[in-house]
Coordinates of C-alpha atoms and ligand atoms in Angstrom, one line a residue:
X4 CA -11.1 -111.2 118.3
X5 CA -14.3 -110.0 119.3
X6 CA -15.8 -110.9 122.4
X7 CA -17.4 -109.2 125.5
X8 CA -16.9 -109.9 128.9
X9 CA -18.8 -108.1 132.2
X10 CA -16.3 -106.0 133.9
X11 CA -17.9 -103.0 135.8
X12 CA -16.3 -100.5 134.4
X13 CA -18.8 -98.0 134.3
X14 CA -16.5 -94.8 134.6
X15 CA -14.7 -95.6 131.7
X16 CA -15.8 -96.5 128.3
X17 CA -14.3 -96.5 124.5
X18 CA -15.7 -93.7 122.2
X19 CA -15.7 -93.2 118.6
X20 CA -13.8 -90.4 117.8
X21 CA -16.2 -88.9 115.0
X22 CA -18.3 -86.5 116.8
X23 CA -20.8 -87.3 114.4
X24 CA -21.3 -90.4 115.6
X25 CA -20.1 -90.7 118.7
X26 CA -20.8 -94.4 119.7
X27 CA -19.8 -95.5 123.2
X28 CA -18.4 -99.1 123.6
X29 CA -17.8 -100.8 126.9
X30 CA -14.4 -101.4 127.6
X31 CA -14.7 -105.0 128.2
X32 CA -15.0 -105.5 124.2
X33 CA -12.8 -106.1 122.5
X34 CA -12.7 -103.7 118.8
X35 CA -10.6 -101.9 117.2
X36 CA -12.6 -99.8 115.5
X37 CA -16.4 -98.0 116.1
X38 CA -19.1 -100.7 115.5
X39 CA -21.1 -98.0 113.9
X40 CA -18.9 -95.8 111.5
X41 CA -15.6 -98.4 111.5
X42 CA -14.1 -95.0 112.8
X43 CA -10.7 -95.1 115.6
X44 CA -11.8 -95.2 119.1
X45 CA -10.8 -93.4 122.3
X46 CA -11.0 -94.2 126.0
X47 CA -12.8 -91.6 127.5
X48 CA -13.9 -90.9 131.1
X49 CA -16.5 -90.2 133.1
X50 CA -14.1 -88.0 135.4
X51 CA -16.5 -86.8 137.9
X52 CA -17.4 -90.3 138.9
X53 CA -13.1 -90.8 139.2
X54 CA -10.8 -89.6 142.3
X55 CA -8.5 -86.9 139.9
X56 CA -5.6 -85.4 142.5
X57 CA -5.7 -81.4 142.5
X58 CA -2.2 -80.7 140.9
X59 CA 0.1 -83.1 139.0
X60 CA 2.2 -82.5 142.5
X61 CA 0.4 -85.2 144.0
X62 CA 1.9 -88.0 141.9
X63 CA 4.9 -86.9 143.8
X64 CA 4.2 -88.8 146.9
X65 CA 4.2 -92.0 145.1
X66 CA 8.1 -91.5 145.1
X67 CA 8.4 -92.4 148.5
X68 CA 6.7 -96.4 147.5
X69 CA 8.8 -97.0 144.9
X70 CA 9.1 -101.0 146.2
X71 CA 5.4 -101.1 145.0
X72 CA 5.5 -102.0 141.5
X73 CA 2.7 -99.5 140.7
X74 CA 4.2 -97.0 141.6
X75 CA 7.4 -97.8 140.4
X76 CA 5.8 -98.2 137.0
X77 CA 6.8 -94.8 134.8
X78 CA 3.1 -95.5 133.3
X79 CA 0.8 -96.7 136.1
X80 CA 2.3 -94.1 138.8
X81 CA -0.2 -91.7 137.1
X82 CA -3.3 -94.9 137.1
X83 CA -5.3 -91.9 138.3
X84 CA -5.3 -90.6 134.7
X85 CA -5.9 -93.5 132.9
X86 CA -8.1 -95.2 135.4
X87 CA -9.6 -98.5 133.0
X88 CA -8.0 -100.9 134.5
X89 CA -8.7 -102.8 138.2
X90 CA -5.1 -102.5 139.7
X91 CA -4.7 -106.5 140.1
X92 CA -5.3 -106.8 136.1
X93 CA -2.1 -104.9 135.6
X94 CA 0.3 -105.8 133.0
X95 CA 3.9 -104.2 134.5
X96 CA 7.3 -104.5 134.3
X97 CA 8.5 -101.2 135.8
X98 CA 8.3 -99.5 132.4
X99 CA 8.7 -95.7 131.8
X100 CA 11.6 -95.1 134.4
X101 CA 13.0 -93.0 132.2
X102 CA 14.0 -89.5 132.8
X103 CA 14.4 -86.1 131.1
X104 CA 17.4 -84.3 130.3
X105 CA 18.6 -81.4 129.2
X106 CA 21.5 -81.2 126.9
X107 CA 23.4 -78.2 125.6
X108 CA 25.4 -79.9 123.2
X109 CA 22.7 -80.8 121.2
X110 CA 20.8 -77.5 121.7
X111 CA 23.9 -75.9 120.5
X112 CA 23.4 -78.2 117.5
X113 CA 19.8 -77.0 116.9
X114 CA 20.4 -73.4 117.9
X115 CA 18.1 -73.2 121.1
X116 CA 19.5 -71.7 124.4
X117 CA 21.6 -73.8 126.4
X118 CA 19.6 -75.3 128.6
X119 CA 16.6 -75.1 126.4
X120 CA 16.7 -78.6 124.8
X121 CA 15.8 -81.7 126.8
X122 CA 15.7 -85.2 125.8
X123 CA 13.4 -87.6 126.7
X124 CA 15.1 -91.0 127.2
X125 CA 12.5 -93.3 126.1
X126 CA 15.3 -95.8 124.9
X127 CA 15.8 -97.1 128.8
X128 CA 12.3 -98.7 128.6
X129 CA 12.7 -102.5 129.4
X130 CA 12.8 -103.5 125.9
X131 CA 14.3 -100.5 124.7
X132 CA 11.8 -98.4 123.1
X133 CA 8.7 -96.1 124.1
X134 CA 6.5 -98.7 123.0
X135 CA 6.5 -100.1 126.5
X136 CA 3.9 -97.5 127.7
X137 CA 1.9 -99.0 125.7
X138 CA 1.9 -102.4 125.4
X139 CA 1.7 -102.6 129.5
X140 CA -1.6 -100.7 129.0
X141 CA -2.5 -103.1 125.9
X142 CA -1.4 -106.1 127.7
X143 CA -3.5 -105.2 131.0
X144 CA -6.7 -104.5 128.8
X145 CA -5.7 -108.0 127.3
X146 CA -5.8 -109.7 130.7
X147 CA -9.1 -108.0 131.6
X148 CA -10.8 -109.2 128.7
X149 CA -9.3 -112.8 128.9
X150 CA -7.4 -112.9 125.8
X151 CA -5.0 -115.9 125.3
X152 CA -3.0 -114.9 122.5
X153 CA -2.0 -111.6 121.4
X154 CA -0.5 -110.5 118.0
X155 CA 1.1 -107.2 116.5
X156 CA 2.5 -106.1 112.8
X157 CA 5.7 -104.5 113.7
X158 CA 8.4 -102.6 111.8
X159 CA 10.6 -104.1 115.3
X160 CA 9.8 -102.3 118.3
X161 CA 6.4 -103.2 118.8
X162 CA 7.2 -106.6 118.2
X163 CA 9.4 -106.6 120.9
X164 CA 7.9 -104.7 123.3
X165 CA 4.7 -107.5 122.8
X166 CA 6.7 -110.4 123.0
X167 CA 8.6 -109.2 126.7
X168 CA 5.3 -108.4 128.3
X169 CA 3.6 -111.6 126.8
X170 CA 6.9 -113.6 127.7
X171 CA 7.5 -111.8 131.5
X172 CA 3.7 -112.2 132.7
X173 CA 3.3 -115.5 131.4
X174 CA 0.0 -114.8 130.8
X175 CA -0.7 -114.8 126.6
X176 CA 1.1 -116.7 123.4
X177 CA 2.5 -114.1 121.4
X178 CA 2.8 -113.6 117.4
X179 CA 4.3 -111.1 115.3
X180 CA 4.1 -110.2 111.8
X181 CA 6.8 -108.5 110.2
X182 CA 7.6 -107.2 106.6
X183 CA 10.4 -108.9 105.3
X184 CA 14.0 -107.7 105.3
X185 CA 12.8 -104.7 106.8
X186 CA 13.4 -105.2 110.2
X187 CA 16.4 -104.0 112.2
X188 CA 18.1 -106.7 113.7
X189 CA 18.3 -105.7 117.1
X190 CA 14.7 -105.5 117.2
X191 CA 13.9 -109.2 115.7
X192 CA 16.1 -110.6 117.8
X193 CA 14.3 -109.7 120.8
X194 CA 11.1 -111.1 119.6
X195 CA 12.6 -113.9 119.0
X196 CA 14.8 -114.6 122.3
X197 CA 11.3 -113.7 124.0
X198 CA 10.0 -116.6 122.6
X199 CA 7.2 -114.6 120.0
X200 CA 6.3 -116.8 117.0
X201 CA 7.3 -114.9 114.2
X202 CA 5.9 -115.1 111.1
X203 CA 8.3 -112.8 108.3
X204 CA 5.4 -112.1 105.8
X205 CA 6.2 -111.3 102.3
X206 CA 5.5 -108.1 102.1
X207 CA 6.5 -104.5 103.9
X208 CA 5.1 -102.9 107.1
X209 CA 1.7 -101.7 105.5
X210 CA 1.0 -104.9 104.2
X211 CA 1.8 -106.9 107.7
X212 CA -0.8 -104.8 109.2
X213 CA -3.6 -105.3 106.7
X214 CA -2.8 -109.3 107.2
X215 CA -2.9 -109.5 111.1
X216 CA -6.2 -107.0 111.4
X217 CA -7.4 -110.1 108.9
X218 CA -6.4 -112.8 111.6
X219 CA -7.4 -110.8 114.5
X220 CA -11.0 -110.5 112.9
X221 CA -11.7 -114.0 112.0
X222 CA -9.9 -115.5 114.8
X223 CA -9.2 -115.3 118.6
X224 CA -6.6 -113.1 119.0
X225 CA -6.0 -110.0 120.9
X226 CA -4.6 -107.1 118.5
X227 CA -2.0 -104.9 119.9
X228 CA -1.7 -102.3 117.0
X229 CA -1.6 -98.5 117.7
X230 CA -5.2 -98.9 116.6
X231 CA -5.6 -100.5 120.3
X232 CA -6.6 -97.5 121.7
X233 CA -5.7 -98.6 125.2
X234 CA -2.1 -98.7 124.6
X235 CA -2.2 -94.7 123.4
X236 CA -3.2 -94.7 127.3
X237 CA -0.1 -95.7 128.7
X238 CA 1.8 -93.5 126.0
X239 CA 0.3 -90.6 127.9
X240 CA 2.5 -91.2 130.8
X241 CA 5.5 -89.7 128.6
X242 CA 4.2 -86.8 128.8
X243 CA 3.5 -86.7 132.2
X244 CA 7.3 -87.5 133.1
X245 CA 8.3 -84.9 130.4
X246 CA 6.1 -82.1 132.8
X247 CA 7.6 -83.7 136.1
X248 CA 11.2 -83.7 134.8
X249 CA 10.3 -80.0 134.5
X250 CA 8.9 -79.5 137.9
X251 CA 5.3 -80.1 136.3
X252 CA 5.9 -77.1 134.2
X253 CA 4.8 -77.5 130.7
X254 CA 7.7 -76.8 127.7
X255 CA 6.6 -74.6 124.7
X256 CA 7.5 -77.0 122.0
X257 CA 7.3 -81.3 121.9
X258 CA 8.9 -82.6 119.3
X259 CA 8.2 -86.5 118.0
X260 CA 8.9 -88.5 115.1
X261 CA 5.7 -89.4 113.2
X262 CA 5.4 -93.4 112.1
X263 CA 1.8 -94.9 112.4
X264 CA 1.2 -91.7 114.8
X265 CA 0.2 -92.9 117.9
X266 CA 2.4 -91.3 120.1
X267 CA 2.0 -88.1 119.1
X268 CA -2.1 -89.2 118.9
X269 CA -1.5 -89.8 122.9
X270 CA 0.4 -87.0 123.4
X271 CA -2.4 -84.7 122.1
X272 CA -5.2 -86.7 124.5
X273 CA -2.9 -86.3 127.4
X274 CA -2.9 -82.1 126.9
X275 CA -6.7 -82.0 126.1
X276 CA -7.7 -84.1 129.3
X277 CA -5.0 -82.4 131.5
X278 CA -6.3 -79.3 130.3
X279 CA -9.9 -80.2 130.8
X280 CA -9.1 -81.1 134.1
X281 CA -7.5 -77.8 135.0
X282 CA -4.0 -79.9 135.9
X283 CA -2.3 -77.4 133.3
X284 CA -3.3 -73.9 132.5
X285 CA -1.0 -74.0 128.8
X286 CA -1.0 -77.1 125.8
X287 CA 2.3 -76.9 124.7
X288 CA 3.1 -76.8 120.3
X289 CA 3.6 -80.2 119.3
X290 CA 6.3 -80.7 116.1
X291 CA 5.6 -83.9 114.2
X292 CA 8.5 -84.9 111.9
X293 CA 8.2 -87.3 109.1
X294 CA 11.0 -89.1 107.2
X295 CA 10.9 -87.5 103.5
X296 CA 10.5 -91.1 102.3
X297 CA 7.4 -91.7 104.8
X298 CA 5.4 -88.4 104.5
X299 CA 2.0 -89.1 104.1
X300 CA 1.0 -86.7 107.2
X301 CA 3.6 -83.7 106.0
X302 CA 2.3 -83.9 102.7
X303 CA -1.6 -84.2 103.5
X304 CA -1.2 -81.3 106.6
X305 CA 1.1 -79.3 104.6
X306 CA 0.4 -79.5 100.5
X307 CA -3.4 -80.8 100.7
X308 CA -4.4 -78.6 103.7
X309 CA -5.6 -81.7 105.7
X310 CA -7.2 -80.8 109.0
X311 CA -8.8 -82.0 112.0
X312 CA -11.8 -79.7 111.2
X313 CA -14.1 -80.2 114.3
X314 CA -13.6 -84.5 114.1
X315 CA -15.0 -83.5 110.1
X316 CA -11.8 -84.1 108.8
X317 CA -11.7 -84.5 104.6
X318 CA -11.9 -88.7 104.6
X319 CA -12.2 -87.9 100.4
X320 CA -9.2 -86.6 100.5
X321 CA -7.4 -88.8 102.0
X322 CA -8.7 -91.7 99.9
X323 CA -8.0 -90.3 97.1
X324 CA -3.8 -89.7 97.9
X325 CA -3.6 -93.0 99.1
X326 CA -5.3 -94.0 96.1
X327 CA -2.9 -92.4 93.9
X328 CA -0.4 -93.9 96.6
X329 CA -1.4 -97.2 95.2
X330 CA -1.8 -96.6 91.9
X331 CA 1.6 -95.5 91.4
X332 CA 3.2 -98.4 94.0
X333 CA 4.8 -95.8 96.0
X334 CA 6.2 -97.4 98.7
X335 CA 7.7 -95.6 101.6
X336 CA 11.6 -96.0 102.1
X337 CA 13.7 -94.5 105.1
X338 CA 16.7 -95.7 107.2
X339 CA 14.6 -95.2 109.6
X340 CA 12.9 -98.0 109.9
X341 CA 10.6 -97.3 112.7
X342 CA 8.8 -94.8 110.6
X343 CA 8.9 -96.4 107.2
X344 CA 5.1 -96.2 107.2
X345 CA 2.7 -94.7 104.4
X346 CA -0.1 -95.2 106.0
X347 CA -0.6 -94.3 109.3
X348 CA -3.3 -96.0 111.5
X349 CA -4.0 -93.0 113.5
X350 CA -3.8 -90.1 111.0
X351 CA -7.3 -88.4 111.8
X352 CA -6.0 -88.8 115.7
X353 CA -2.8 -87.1 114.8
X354 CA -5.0 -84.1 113.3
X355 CA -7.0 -84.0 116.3
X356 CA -3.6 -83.8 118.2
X357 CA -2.4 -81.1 115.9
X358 CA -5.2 -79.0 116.3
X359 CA -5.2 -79.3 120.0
X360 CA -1.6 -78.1 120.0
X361 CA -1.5 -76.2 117.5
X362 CA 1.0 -78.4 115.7
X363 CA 2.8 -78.5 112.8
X364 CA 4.2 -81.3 110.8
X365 CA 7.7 -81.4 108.9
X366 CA 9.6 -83.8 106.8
X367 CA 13.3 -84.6 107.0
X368 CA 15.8 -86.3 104.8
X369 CA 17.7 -89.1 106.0
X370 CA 21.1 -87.2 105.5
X371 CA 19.5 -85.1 108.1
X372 CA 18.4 -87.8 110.2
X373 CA 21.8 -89.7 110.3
X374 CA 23.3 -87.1 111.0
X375 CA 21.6 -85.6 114.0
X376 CA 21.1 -88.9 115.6
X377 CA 25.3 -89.1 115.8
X378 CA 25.1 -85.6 116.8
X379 CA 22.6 -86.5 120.0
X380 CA 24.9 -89.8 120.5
X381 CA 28.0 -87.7 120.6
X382 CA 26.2 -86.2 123.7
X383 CA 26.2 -89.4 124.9
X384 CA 22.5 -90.4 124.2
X385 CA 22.6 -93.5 122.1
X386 CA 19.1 -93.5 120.0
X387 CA 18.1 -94.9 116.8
X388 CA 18.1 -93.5 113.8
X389 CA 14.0 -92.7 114.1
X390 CA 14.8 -90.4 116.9
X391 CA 17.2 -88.5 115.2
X392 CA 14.4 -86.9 113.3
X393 CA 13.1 -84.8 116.3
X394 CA 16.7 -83.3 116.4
X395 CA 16.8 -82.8 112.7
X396 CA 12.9 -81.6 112.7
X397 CA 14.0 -79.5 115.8
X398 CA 16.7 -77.5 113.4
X399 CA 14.7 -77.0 110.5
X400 CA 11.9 -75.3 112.7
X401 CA 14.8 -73.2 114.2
X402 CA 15.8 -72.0 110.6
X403 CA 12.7 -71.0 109.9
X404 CA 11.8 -69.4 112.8
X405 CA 9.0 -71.4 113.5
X406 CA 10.7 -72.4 117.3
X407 CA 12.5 -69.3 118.7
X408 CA 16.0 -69.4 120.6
X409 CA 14.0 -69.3 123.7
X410 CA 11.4 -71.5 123.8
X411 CA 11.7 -74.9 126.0
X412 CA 12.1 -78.0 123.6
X413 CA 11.5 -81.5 124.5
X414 CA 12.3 -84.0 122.1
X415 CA 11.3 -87.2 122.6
X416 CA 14.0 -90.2 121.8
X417 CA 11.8 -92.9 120.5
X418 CA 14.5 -95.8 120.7
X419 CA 18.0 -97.2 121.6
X420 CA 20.9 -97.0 120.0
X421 CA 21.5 -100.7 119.9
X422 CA 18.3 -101.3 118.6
X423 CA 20.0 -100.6 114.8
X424 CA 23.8 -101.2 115.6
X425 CA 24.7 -101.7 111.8
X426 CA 23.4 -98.7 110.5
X427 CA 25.6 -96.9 113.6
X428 CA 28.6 -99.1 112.1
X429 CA 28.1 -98.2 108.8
X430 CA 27.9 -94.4 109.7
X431 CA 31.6 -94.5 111.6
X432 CA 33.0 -97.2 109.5
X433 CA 34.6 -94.8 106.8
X434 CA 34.4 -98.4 104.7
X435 CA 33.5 -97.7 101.3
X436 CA 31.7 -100.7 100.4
X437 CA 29.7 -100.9 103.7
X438 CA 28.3 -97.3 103.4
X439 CA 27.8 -97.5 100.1
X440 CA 25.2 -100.6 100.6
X441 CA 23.7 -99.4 103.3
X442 CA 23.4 -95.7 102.9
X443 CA 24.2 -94.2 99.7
X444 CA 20.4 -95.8 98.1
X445 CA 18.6 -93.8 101.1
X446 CA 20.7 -90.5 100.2
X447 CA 22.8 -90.5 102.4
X448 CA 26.4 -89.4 101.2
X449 CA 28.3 -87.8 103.6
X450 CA 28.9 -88.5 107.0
X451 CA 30.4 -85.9 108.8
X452 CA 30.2 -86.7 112.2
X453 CA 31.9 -90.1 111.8
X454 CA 34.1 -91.6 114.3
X455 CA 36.1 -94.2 112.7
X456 CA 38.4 -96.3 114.0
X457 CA 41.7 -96.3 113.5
X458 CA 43.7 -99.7 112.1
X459 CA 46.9 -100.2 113.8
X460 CA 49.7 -102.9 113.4
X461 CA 50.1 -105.3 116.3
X462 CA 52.8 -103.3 117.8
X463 CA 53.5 -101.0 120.3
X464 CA 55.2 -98.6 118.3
X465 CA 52.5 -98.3 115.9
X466 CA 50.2 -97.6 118.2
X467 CA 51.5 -94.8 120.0
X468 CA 52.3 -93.4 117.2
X469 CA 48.9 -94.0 115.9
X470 CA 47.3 -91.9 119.3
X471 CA 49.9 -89.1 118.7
X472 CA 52.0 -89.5 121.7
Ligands
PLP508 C1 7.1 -97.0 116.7 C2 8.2 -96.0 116.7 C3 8.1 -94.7 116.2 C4 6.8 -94.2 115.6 O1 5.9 -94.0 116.5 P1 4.3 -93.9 116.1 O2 3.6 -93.8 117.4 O3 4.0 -95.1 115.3 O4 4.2 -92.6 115.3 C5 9.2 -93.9 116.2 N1 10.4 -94.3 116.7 C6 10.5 -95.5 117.2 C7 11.9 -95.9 117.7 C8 9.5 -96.4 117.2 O5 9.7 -97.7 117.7
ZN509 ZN1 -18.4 -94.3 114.9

């Protein structure tokens, strides 16, 4: 879809992000990409022109109105920082309630300080994943613009998160691509009982996306990929609650899985401007952690020396892997699904955000991964199995020293638990058969935190016996 509409929007305006070129686009278009260089694009801000409270205190007194949805709203509580919407085009659904919390269980798991490891909770969004800070910011950029139908490629959680906001406001058709087979039931079944036509292409996640930016070109459409760059404005907002749940002070270390890369894309954006703005006086490290079967930015970053080099980054370079990417049909494969992505749409973003935060990017096995997602469960905080790569990236750094004992950790849980139930099942079962289909191809072979349950006769007898009384 490409269309412009007259909104007077003057303070804010979508900017390629190659300094090089540098081309401003009004924010009533509609692209996905700079009209000049086909680079990513950025909202920026002209924040003299913009009201910008004096310390991130301020959002405090929008406690006290919670009855107002936007300032209920997790995301649009902190409008003031990503001010490109009128308030009465605003997508919400009271998204990004969701708090911080520290856990010592699962620091002790990771070797941090007891009360050194928090957990961001993005699970208790409305349709159970972080995505929800963005797709209220995509869906309100939709409604400004007009848009009647909006469409996503999903490996689940987009998907879903599309199809509530286009099902609760009423206000667009919905469609979803997804790669066959690859989609964790939990999350199809929401875009389904929201009422999103689903379309199951034949194909995986990478190729999904190359069809629906096809569609979304030739047709009417509103695309809600992560390379809509207004929903990596509402993923902003989890960093903002991150700093409030620790009395606005800013943690050495944030620690994100790495799919398509938007998240941690926003989370960089969200330091730079807050830093610009003299809100915070620190950028905290940022740990990006890639399933070893979906490590396209480890392996660049790390092996190839990839960089964000001033917005200069090496495009040769990466042509050339994914090149040899294709060449040799590699195809990523991980449990978890929500990261089962070779390609990510927002890689050069991602370096950006590395280089603002001095980041670094690791890979982790999905023995690893299973594993600490049952640990952080066991702790009581159901996430999916995505998630479980912070905790699992979180350790590694530990061993080598890269995150000390001391430093403040927040990790941030992508996803709910009961978005992938069967891969939970198939980790506790103890059954054989059902492990061995389901995790001994990803390389999985032990599960040592299992919790499996116990068969009993029908009988009393049996039973107590059975709970050692
Ligand atoms: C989308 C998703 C990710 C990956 O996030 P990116 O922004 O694409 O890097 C990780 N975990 C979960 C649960 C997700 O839904
Ligand atoms: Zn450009």
């Amino acid at each position: 879809m490409t269309a412009t509409v007259p909104i007077r929007t003057s303070e804010a305006f979508q900017k390629c992000l190659s300094p090089s070129c540098g081309a401003t686009f009004d924010v009533g278009e509609v692209r996905t990409s700079c009209g000049d260089c086909g680079g990513l694009l950025d909202i920026t801000y002209d924040w003299r022109r913009l009201f910008v409270p004096d310390s991130l205190r301020w959002f405090e007194a929008k406690w006290s109105r919670r009855n107002e949805l936007l300032a209920r709203s997790g995301v649009w509580r902190f409008h003031e920082l990503l001010p490109f919407a009128p308030p009465e085009k605003i997508v919400s659904i009271g998204e990004g309630q969701t708090p911080l919390h520290s856990t010592p269980g699962v620091a002790r798991y990771v070797g941090v300080g007891p009360d050194n490891l928090y957990l961001q909770y993005e699970g208790m969004n409305p349709s159970g994943s972080f995505k929800d800070n963005g797709m209220t910011a995509a869906s309100t950029h939709a409604r400004m613009v007009g848009a009647k139908m909006t469409a996503c490629a999903s490996t689940g959680n987009t998907s879903a998160s599309l199809a509530i906001y286009a099902g609760v406001s009423g206000l667009f058709q919905c469609v979803v691509f997804v790669g066959s087979g690859k989609i964790a039931y939990g999350k199809l079944s929401q875009a389904l009982d929201y009422g999103a036509k689903t379309l199951q292409i034949r194909g995986d996640f990478d190729d999904a996306l190359a069809r629906v930016r096809e569609v979304c070109e030739q047709h009417p459409i509103y695309l809600c990929n992560s390379v809509n760059p207004f929903r990596l404005e509402g993923q902003k907002s989890i960093m903002y609650r991150v700093m409030e749940g620790l009395g606005w002070q800013v943690p050495d270390w944030i620690v994100v899985p790495g799919g398509n890369l938007g998240n941690s894309s926003s989370f960089g954006k969200a330091f730079q401007e807050l830093h610009q703005l003299g809100l915070i006086d620190r950028i905290p490290r940022l740990a990006i952690i890639n399933a070893a079967g979906a490590d396209t930015l480890e392996v660049l970053v790390n092996n190839q020396s990839l960089n964000w080099n001033d917005g200069r980054s090496d495009a040769d370079l990466i042509r050339d892997f994914y090149g040899t990417m294709d060449a040799e049909n590699r195809r990523a494969h991980t449990l978890a699904s929500a990261i089962e992505i070779n390609r990510p749409v927002n890689l050069v973003k991602a370096l950006r955000a590395l280089s603002v935060c001095n980041g670094v990017v690791r890979s982790v096995s999905d023995q690893e991964i299973v594993d600490a997602r049952a640990q952080i469960a066991a702790h009581g905080f159901g996430c999916e199995p995505a998630s479980g790569a912070t905790i699992a990236g979180v350790r590694q750094l530990r061993e080598e020293g890269i995150i000390a004992a001391s430093d403040r950790v927040a990790c941030v849980l992508t996803g709910h638990q009961l978005k992938d139930p069967d891969l939970t099942v198939a980790y506790h079962m103890g059954d054989p058969k059902r492990q061995a289909e389901k995790l001994h191809p990803a390389g999985v072979h032990s599960t040592p935190f299992a919790n499996s349950p116990v068969v009993v006769d029908n009988d009393t007898n049996a039973i107590v016996k059975a709970l050692g009384l």
